[in-house]
XYZ file of C-alpha atoms in Angstrom:
619
model
C -197.771 88.088 91.273
C -201.175 88.248 89.211
C -203.159 84.714 88.564
C -203.870 83.388 85.560
C -207.672 81.393 86.463
C -208.722 78.832 83.991
C -212.309 77.182 83.639
C -211.876 73.661 82.317
C -214.709 71.880 81.037
C -216.240 68.910 82.693
C -218.667 67.645 80.595
C -218.201 65.724 77.232
C -221.217 67.936 74.601
C -220.124 69.985 71.904
C -216.529 69.822 73.472
C -214.789 70.584 69.826
C -215.793 74.301 70.447
C -214.133 76.991 71.854
C -215.936 77.224 75.127
C -213.700 73.991 76.781
C -211.246 76.006 78.290
C -212.436 79.731 79.125
C -208.617 81.498 80.272
C -208.518 84.334 82.780
C -206.000 86.190 82.264
C -206.327 89.661 83.981
C -203.598 91.426 82.075
C -205.891 91.509 79.230
C -208.831 92.205 80.734
C -209.675 91.875 84.366
C -213.359 91.412 83.483
C -214.967 89.176 81.689
C -218.488 88.795 80.667
C -220.298 85.357 79.771
C -223.774 85.255 78.440
C -225.740 83.995 74.920
C -225.218 86.953 72.710
C -221.118 87.371 71.283
C -222.252 91.045 70.505
C -222.033 92.359 74.296
C -219.656 89.846 75.726
C -216.594 88.115 76.011
C -216.962 84.551 76.427
C -220.119 83.684 73.974
C -222.227 80.423 75.797
C -225.310 78.902 73.688
C -227.098 75.712 74.490
C -228.167 72.995 71.514
C -230.149 71.536 73.449
C -231.760 73.929 75.352
C -232.777 77.529 73.605
C -232.134 80.504 75.846
C -230.733 78.435 78.641
C -228.236 80.819 78.741
C -229.301 84.461 79.393
C -228.441 87.230 77.073
C -225.622 88.297 79.907
C -225.255 85.714 81.859
C -222.662 85.935 84.607
C -219.768 88.539 85.283
C -216.056 87.251 86.103
C -214.177 89.960 87.309
C -209.927 90.116 88.838
C -209.992 91.273 92.295
C -206.629 93.330 92.619
C -206.772 93.514 96.641
C -207.085 89.553 97.525
C -205.483 88.666 93.853
C -208.411 86.662 92.792
C -211.186 85.820 90.994
C -214.888 86.853 91.679
C -218.053 85.513 90.121
C -221.300 87.370 89.551
C -224.834 86.156 88.629
C -225.603 88.927 86.441
C -229.918 88.401 86.859
C -229.601 85.466 85.204
C -232.897 83.399 84.346
C -231.466 79.602 85.396
C -228.753 80.713 87.462
C -224.766 80.613 87.726
C -224.026 77.649 90.393
C -220.350 77.241 92.518
C -220.198 73.879 94.204
C -223.718 73.280 93.720
C -225.007 76.384 95.405
C -226.877 79.141 93.746
C -225.403 82.681 93.460
C -228.660 83.799 93.868
C -229.156 82.658 97.279
C -225.799 84.426 98.303
C -225.719 88.467 98.901
C -224.597 90.552 96.905
C -225.108 87.187 94.178
C -221.239 87.052 94.154
C -218.300 84.744 95.591
C -214.641 83.930 94.906
C -213.608 81.516 93.237
C -211.166 78.807 94.567
C -208.485 76.142 92.871
C -211.290 73.260 92.058
C -214.473 74.552 92.565
C -217.554 73.602 90.478
C -218.862 76.308 88.142
C -222.186 75.671 86.136
C -224.269 78.088 83.827
C -227.612 77.845 83.540
C -229.311 74.694 84.680
C -227.472 72.293 87.669
C -227.686 69.100 86.888
C -225.012 65.648 86.493
C -225.559 66.204 82.477
C -224.781 70.654 82.272
C -223.673 71.305 79.133
C -221.572 74.125 80.621
C -219.774 72.305 83.363
C -216.589 73.990 84.140
C -213.696 73.616 87.007
C -211.756 76.154 88.283
C -207.748 75.851 88.309
C -204.943 78.794 89.660
C -202.159 79.443 87.680
C -199.409 82.099 88.930
C -198.222 83.739 85.168
C -194.920 82.152 83.923
C -192.574 84.533 82.381
C -193.077 86.730 79.451
C -191.591 84.276 76.547
C -193.071 80.973 78.418
C -197.007 83.462 78.925
C -196.499 84.094 74.950
C -195.643 80.707 73.610
C -198.188 79.345 75.556
C -200.692 82.631 74.228
C -199.809 81.527 70.708
C -200.139 77.888 71.274
C -203.692 78.546 72.765
C -204.413 80.761 70.018
C -203.198 77.922 67.059
C -205.954 75.645 68.930
C -208.856 78.443 68.978
C -208.479 78.658 65.176
C -208.135 74.352 64.852
C -211.102 74.381 66.828
C -213.013 76.856 64.998
C -212.283 75.652 61.927
C -214.036 71.800 63.173
C -217.025 74.267 64.110
C -217.312 75.456 60.269
C -217.334 71.589 59.441
C -220.038 70.889 61.773
C -222.502 73.295 60.586
C -221.328 72.443 57.042
C -222.208 68.946 58.119
C -225.763 70.450 60.333
C -226.467 72.062 56.927
C -225.807 68.585 54.945
C -228.306 66.519 57.605
C -231.284 69.738 56.866
C -231.126 69.152 53.310
C -231.641 65.196 54.016
C -234.000 65.826 56.027
C -235.778 68.325 53.291
C -235.031 65.321 50.321
C -236.776 62.738 52.635
C -240.159 65.215 53.380
C -240.263 65.462 49.498
C -239.908 61.200 48.896
C -243.006 61.104 51.589
C -244.766 63.636 50.073
C -243.993 61.693 46.080
C -244.672 58.703 48.389
C -248.200 59.874 49.651
C -249.372 60.986 46.068
C -247.974 57.893 44.263
C -250.819 56.192 46.618
C -253.154 58.681 45.292
C -253.010 58.424 42.180
C -252.745 54.421 42.474
C -255.803 54.346 44.062
C -257.149 56.579 42.024
C -255.929 54.108 38.965
C -257.928 51.012 40.827
C -261.103 53.191 40.731
C -260.622 53.710 36.984
C -260.080 50.313 36.705
C -263.292 49.300 38.234
C -264.953 51.766 36.300
C -264.170 50.424 32.908
C -264.704 47.141 34.201
C -267.840 47.993 34.999
C -268.365 49.748 31.501
C -267.281 46.606 29.674
C -270.575 44.784 31.577
C -272.399 47.462 29.983
C -271.115 46.845 27.016
C -271.710 42.863 27.368
C -275.335 43.731 28.337
C -275.072 46.424 25.752
C -274.710 43.957 22.142
C -277.444 41.785 23.315
C -279.380 44.507 21.445
C -278.951 43.952 17.854
C -280.355 47.357 16.939
C -278.361 49.604 18.889
C -275.143 47.431 18.114
C -272.907 49.478 15.875
C -273.576 52.948 17.805
C -272.607 51.231 20.669
C -269.613 49.761 19.099
C -268.246 53.243 18.389
C -269.212 54.580 21.633
C -267.101 51.961 23.070
C -264.287 51.763 20.745
C -264.025 55.841 21.648
C -263.938 55.234 25.087
C -261.413 51.849 25.150
C -259.274 54.809 22.803
C -259.479 57.124 25.802
C -258.681 54.655 28.678
C -256.225 53.122 27.170
C -254.296 56.986 26.857
C -255.163 57.223 30.224
C -252.845 54.194 31.439
C -250.406 55.293 28.823
C -249.853 58.202 30.872
C -250.375 56.962 34.138
C -247.675 54.289 33.615
C -245.161 57.503 32.105
C -245.725 59.284 35.592
C -244.983 55.711 37.619
C -241.840 55.437 35.667
C -241.105 59.005 36.297
C -242.065 58.699 39.776
C -239.521 55.439 40.326
C -236.529 57.565 38.632
C -237.388 60.424 41.014
C -236.977 57.965 43.995
C -233.986 56.472 42.348
C -232.031 59.471 42.148
C -233.064 60.313 45.607
C -232.211 57.706 47.315
C -228.489 57.499 45.243
C -228.272 61.438 46.737
C -229.402 60.555 50.515
C -226.700 57.464 50.559
C -223.914 60.416 49.455
C -225.097 62.572 51.906
C -224.993 59.731 54.633
C -221.074 58.325 53.549
C -220.095 62.651 53.373
C -221.479 62.882 56.970
C -219.943 59.838 58.475
C -216.581 60.408 56.893
C -216.981 64.111 58.592
C -218.041 63.086 61.909
C -214.972 60.550 61.338
C -212.570 63.538 60.913
C -213.849 65.888 63.767
C -213.066 62.621 66.333
C -209.737 62.547 65.212
C -209.161 66.302 65.580
C -210.746 66.487 68.705
C -209.012 63.804 70.533
C -205.263 65.871 69.180
C -207.012 69.175 69.930
C -207.592 66.980 73.864
C -204.262 65.986 73.656
C -202.203 69.482 72.722
C -204.706 71.349 75.865
C -203.643 68.537 78.129
C -199.721 69.061 77.366
C -200.119 72.738 77.485
C -201.423 72.573 80.839
C -198.869 70.481 81.793
C -196.015 72.739 80.599
C -197.451 75.929 82.112
C -198.209 74.027 85.671
C -194.143 72.316 85.629
C -193.074 76.195 84.406
C -195.157 77.993 87.148
C -193.622 75.823 89.978
C -189.964 76.217 88.759
C -190.950 80.251 88.564
C -191.887 79.865 92.178
C -189.042 77.947 93.742
C -186.564 80.330 92.145
C -189.169 83.559 93.626
C -188.454 81.248 96.746
C -184.854 81.270 97.013
C -184.295 84.887 96.041
C -186.779 86.058 98.892
C -184.885 83.882 101.487
C -181.419 85.432 100.175
C -182.517 88.994 100.216
C -184.058 88.792 103.860
C -181.170 86.702 105.509
C -178.963 89.887 105.934
C -181.110 91.690 107.807
C -183.102 88.955 109.912
C -180.425 89.365 112.386
C -180.668 92.882 113.275
C -184.650 92.973 113.445
C -184.723 90.055 116.083
C -182.218 92.789 118.128
C -184.539 95.146 117.660
C -187.367 93.006 118.845
C -185.659 92.219 121.858
C -185.018 95.677 122.497
C -188.592 96.535 121.949
C -189.264 94.113 124.925
C -187.039 95.144 127.277
C -188.143 99.204 126.658
C -191.879 97.426 126.636
C -191.367 95.235 129.940
C -189.583 98.887 131.129
C -192.706 100.763 130.798
C -195.411 97.781 132.448
C -192.675 98.061 135.382
C -193.055 102.003 135.403
C -197.336 101.403 135.100
C -197.387 99.130 138.321
C -194.892 101.509 140.346
C -197.347 104.752 139.631
C -200.356 102.632 140.588
C -199.008 101.846 144.110
C -197.050 105.312 144.826
C -199.547 107.651 143.534
C -198.347 110.357 146.265
C -195.019 110.082 146.053
C -194.825 112.247 143.153
C -190.843 112.824 143.175
C -190.226 108.622 142.789
C -192.948 109.452 139.448
C -190.803 112.158 138.241
C -187.789 110.062 138.496
C -189.221 107.492 137.041
C -190.596 109.881 134.132
C -187.441 111.265 133.183
C -186.378 107.482 133.382
C -188.457 106.430 130.530
C -188.135 109.705 128.501
C -183.887 108.667 128.337
C -184.983 104.903 127.358
C -187.639 106.506 125.027
C -184.547 108.465 123.940
C -181.998 106.131 124.290
C -184.943 103.964 121.837
C -184.852 106.268 119.230
C -181.262 106.942 118.804
C -181.005 102.943 118.889
C -184.063 102.746 116.182
C -181.866 105.116 113.846
C -178.672 103.320 114.444
C -180.542 100.407 113.418
C -182.003 102.153 110.190
C -178.838 103.927 109.139
C -177.367 100.111 109.023
C -180.309 99.002 106.769
C -178.994 101.672 104.839
C -175.541 101.272 104.876
C -176.732 97.169 104.048
C -178.564 98.288 100.923
C -175.974 100.177 99.890
C -173.651 97.967 100.206
C -175.722 95.468 98.670
C -175.872 98.412 95.872
C -172.346 98.157 95.597
C -171.496 94.496 95.603
C -174.489 94.378 92.734
C -172.672 97.154 90.950
C -169.298 95.647 91.404
C -170.917 91.955 90.080
C -172.368 93.947 86.733
C -168.439 95.031 86.595
C -167.697 92.285 86.306
C -169.892 90.418 84.457
C -169.588 93.241 81.575
C -165.770 93.191 81.550
C -166.422 88.811 81.335
C -169.058 89.794 78.587
C -166.408 91.954 76.994
C -163.695 89.194 76.864
C -165.887 86.592 76.004
C -167.036 88.841 72.965
C -163.347 88.900 71.838
C -162.593 85.473 71.885
C -165.801 85.338 69.908
C -164.270 87.705 67.653
C -160.750 86.413 67.606
C -162.275 82.330 66.527
C -164.624 83.971 64.488
C -162.059 86.310 61.887
C -159.925 83.381 61.723
C -159.415 81.519 57.938
C -160.337 77.671 59.119
C -162.138 76.589 62.319
C -161.352 72.973 63.656
C -164.285 70.899 65.254
C -162.598 71.960 67.982
C -162.997 75.564 67.615
C -166.147 75.328 66.556
C -167.428 73.483 70.265
C -165.613 75.813 72.184
C -167.157 79.267 69.940
C -170.884 77.910 70.313
C -169.644 77.391 74.560
C -168.184 80.861 74.774
C -171.757 82.060 72.876
C -174.164 80.168 75.076
C -171.807 81.498 77.962
C -172.626 85.065 76.890
C -176.035 84.726 76.294
C -175.932 83.567 80.248
C -174.256 86.771 81.359
C -176.830 89.201 79.681
C -180.015 87.234 80.009
C -178.808 87.332 84.296
C -178.309 90.858 84.056
C -181.584 91.503 82.093
C -183.725 90.033 85.021
C -181.937 90.779 87.898
C -182.952 94.868 86.483
C -186.881 93.726 86.179
C -189.805 95.119 88.394
C -191.490 91.956 89.585
C -194.720 93.908 89.800
C -194.902 95.206 86.170
C -192.367 92.805 84.741
C -190.496 95.729 82.904
C -187.021 97.126 83.645
C -186.924 99.564 86.426
C -188.108 103.165 86.091
C -187.428 105.427 88.604
C -186.588 102.873 91.583
C -187.244 102.743 94.910
C -186.168 100.341 97.320
C -187.405 98.957 100.660
C -186.409 98.304 103.956
C -186.375 94.109 103.054
C -183.784 95.248 100.128
C -186.329 94.672 97.248
C -186.336 97.574 94.515
C -189.324 98.497 92.202
C -190.946 100.821 89.737
C -191.607 104.155 91.832
C -195.284 103.898 90.144
C -195.622 100.469 90.844
C -194.799 100.688 94.432
C -196.677 103.712 95.385
C -199.746 101.817 93.757
C -199.100 98.694 96.121
C -198.582 100.749 99.614
C -201.863 102.666 99.161
C -203.428 99.316 99.698
C -201.200 97.242 101.959
C -197.704 97.815 103.805
C -195.739 95.014 103.069
C -193.526 93.928 100.548
C -195.113 92.571 97.440
C -192.029 90.541 96.942
C -191.157 88.842 100.267
C -194.795 90.031 102.302
C -192.245 91.261 104.808
C -193.399 94.827 106.685
C -191.824 97.969 105.172
C -191.692 101.408 105.638
C -190.911 104.789 103.514
C -189.097 103.417 100.381
C -185.993 105.769 98.917
C -184.786 106.368 95.705
C -182.484 103.667 94.315
C -180.147 105.532 92.565
C -177.318 103.475 91.590
C -179.944 100.607 90.322
C -181.601 103.654 87.803
C -178.135 103.971 86.567
C -177.693 100.063 85.606
C -180.816 100.160 83.944
C -179.828 103.215 81.571
C -176.639 100.964 81.163
C -178.608 97.886 80.017
C -181.339 99.641 78.338
C -178.887 101.914 75.808
C -177.419 98.307 74.190
C -180.950 96.935 73.554
C -182.310 96.409 70.113
C -183.991 99.817 68.492
C -187.764 98.052 68.473
C -187.306 97.637 72.198
C -185.698 100.997 73.163
C -189.047 102.247 71.076
C -191.263 100.495 73.114
C -189.166 101.342 76.293
C -189.272 105.236 75.074
C -193.303 104.880 74.879
C -193.210 103.913 78.743
C -190.705 106.455 79.447
C -192.965 109.167 77.694
C -195.925 108.083 79.574
C -194.283 107.953 83.202
C -193.160 111.977 81.998
C -196.744 113.117 81.150
C -197.681 111.400 83.829
C -195.207 113.472 86.642
C -195.423 116.696 84.784
C -199.417 116.328 85.500
C -198.467 115.623 89.080
C -195.978 118.598 89.887
C -198.566 120.428 87.741
C -201.124 119.445 90.796
C -198.478 119.589 93.727
C -197.658 123.500 92.364
C -201.628 124.029 92.279
C -201.789 122.773 95.650
C -199.150 124.754 96.798
C -200.811 127.997 95.641
C -204.115 127.495 97.105
C -202.264 126.784 100.820
C -200.421 130.587 100.210
C -203.637 131.675 99.565
C -205.072 130.468 102.062
C -202.259 131.915 104.432
C -201.891 135.152 102.816
C -206.274 135.474 103.470
C -205.415 134.699 107.203
C -207.040 131.521 107.503
C -206.126 129.495 110.350
C -204.989 125.464 109.904
C -205.115 122.445 112.307
C -202.607 121.658 114.575
C -202.029 118.261 115.050
C -200.584 118.040 118.555
C -203.841 119.016 119.978
C -206.789 116.513 119.782
C -209.527 117.795 117.260
C -213.363 117.431 117.745
C -214.873 114.728 114.865
C -216.374 117.693 112.614
C -212.566 118.543 112.361
C -211.011 115.334 112.110
C -213.831 114.641 109.109
C -212.873 118.058 107.114
C -209.191 117.139 107.219
C -209.660 113.285 106.420
C -211.838 114.167 103.716
C -208.929 116.594 102.237
C -205.940 114.286 102.450
C -208.053 111.417 101.104
C -208.595 113.098 98.194
C -204.875 113.165 97.287
C -203.156 109.980 95.975
C -199.597 111.604 95.660
C -197.347 111.050 97.993
C -195.954 114.992 97.682
C -199.197 116.206 97.925
C -200.101 114.323 100.597
C -196.753 115.905 102.517
C -197.573 119.355 101.143
C -200.985 119.098 102.948
C -200.020 117.767 105.757
C -197.295 120.125 106.448
C -200.161 123.052 106.984
C -201.007 120.863 110.417
C -196.942 120.489 111.128
C -196.677 116.792 110.381
C -193.803 115.984 108.177
C -190.931 112.986 107.912
C -188.851 115.303 109.903
C -191.541 116.017 112.490
C -192.664 112.565 112.547
C -189.329 110.974 113.788
C -189.155 113.440 116.547
C -192.476 112.033 117.824
C -192.748 110.105 121.477
C -195.461 107.615 122.077
C -198.044 110.117 123.014
C -197.778 112.327 120.030
C -197.750 109.493 117.398
C -201.443 108.433 119.241
C -202.582 111.829 119.153
C -202.127 112.091 115.123
C -203.319 108.951 114.940
C -206.401 109.104 116.254
C -206.323 112.826 114.575
C -206.150 110.784 111.137
C -208.669 108.968 112.067
C -206.395 105.661 111.840
C -206.667 102.572 113.766
C -205.718 102.092 117.272
C -201.926 102.087 117.804
C -201.641 102.763 121.831
C -200.352 98.570 121.937
C -197.819 98.983 119.226
C -194.083 100.127 119.991
C -192.960 103.571 119.367
C -190.908 102.341 116.198
C -194.347 100.468 114.560
C -196.286 103.597 114.800
C -194.152 105.668 113.801
C -194.206 103.583 110.142
C -197.507 103.050 110.507
C -198.004 106.866 110.560
C -195.063 107.702 108.109
C -196.489 105.194 105.130
C -200.402 106.550 106.231
C -199.087 110.408 105.340
C -197.093 109.850 102.309
C -199.283 107.246 100.450
C -203.101 106.511 102.786
C -202.708 102.898 103.267
C -205.849 101.923 103.461
C -205.996 99.088 105.809
C -204.794 101.617 108.439
C -207.862 103.733 108.245
C -210.383 102.928 111.330
C -214.343 102.067 110.023
C -215.112 105.511 110.265
C -212.371 106.922 108.449
């Protein structure tokens, strides 16, 4: 099951942006880049208080499919990335796994950090619920973007208001300068009038002086009129500027109130979505747990019986080892004991085969039961359809008939939904394609279980240890019958997936044919192949392991393994010593302490799928 992660913003700065919640959905993208450059990153973060606090490519969030968790890595940022107060620069590889409740800070680590998030983990819900949540998140993001547009408009109005204020300040300075100049001119006029008064005392130059004074008086009056007119114009401009400033302030206040209300609405919607998603994930988890318990209860008793027999055989082997140490000189006793051990091993192998046959019979009976249930559901659905058609064809309907018709339709929809869910792969959430069934009775698509067994040796659903899966013909027939009744749009979508799988199968078949031809040419050329029954040298181990590691397909790996004498039938016939020797030749981990059945299970999984957890550190 994939893990849905969320980074929920803790600080209240810039809460109207779309970075309040960073959704980490591994089905959309398993690598998410965070940084200041919107062209190169999936998540755009840019500080409005501290320029360049976030680097262009600040950090990377990556989903690790092996451990099913999110990993955060510092991308050599300037101000760093902090997880629970610890800088990633101080950690080896500059990365760490994220757990639910971790506090992540991008940039400077302070109590009032602008980009401070809390990491939360949720299991992915069903397809319809997840689609609905994504649509609601998209609507919230669109509202947040509209909110940001209004914020930018407010910022533009603030900048325009600031420019007008600076213009008024410059006008005020100019007015003060003009007033000072006017004062100086008035002082000059006063001095001239005083000079005129002195000049009037001279009777001889009185007429001439009067003309000069009259001319200067007229010039001074003209200057005063111009100054008065300029003063009135400045006062008019200041009034208009004040009115514009007042209108802009009122508009900014109104926009801020609207932004505050919309922000509260967005926060409430986000909280409601998170609560709904948590509830759906909890219900899905409970339902899956019930299914796992019901499926595994049928073979648990047989597994306990097998463990008891394994323990008895281990006790006999320990007793034999002790007796061999005490009676080394008695070769006849040793031969008898070895014969007894050989007989016990043969009996154990026989019992193991009987156990596996019982498991297969249980699986077949389960499939037959599922088929019977499907037939019963189909017959019941046909009956319901006929009843609905009968009620629908009647000329008039009473209230009771309408109610009964609605109940029948709901019951029919319930049958169809139940049949659909039982035939979906829990890994890819699609209807089974070439289904394979494990020993725990869970089924998956061939490609999905192949990818999983290349990394682990347990069931993706119930986590119980499993062996090589087998083909489920009954399940495939059920899927084919169900998908034949799908709507045309769903049929086209499934046909696209099937075409891709067919192309992949064609390429795989070509790869296997090429490998067969190469092996056949080598045989004709007289090349000698290794023998798995003898002890290999280190160089031989490296050569064969390198060739086997390059093959990912189970069929191709079996073709390559057959050159050294390994096949599913030969592995079934091997005893404990042969299994341990084969494992060492293939550079697998030491298995001498495991039971024969466990050694055989691990060897078959490794030969067929190359399960990585069985590889020795040198391999």
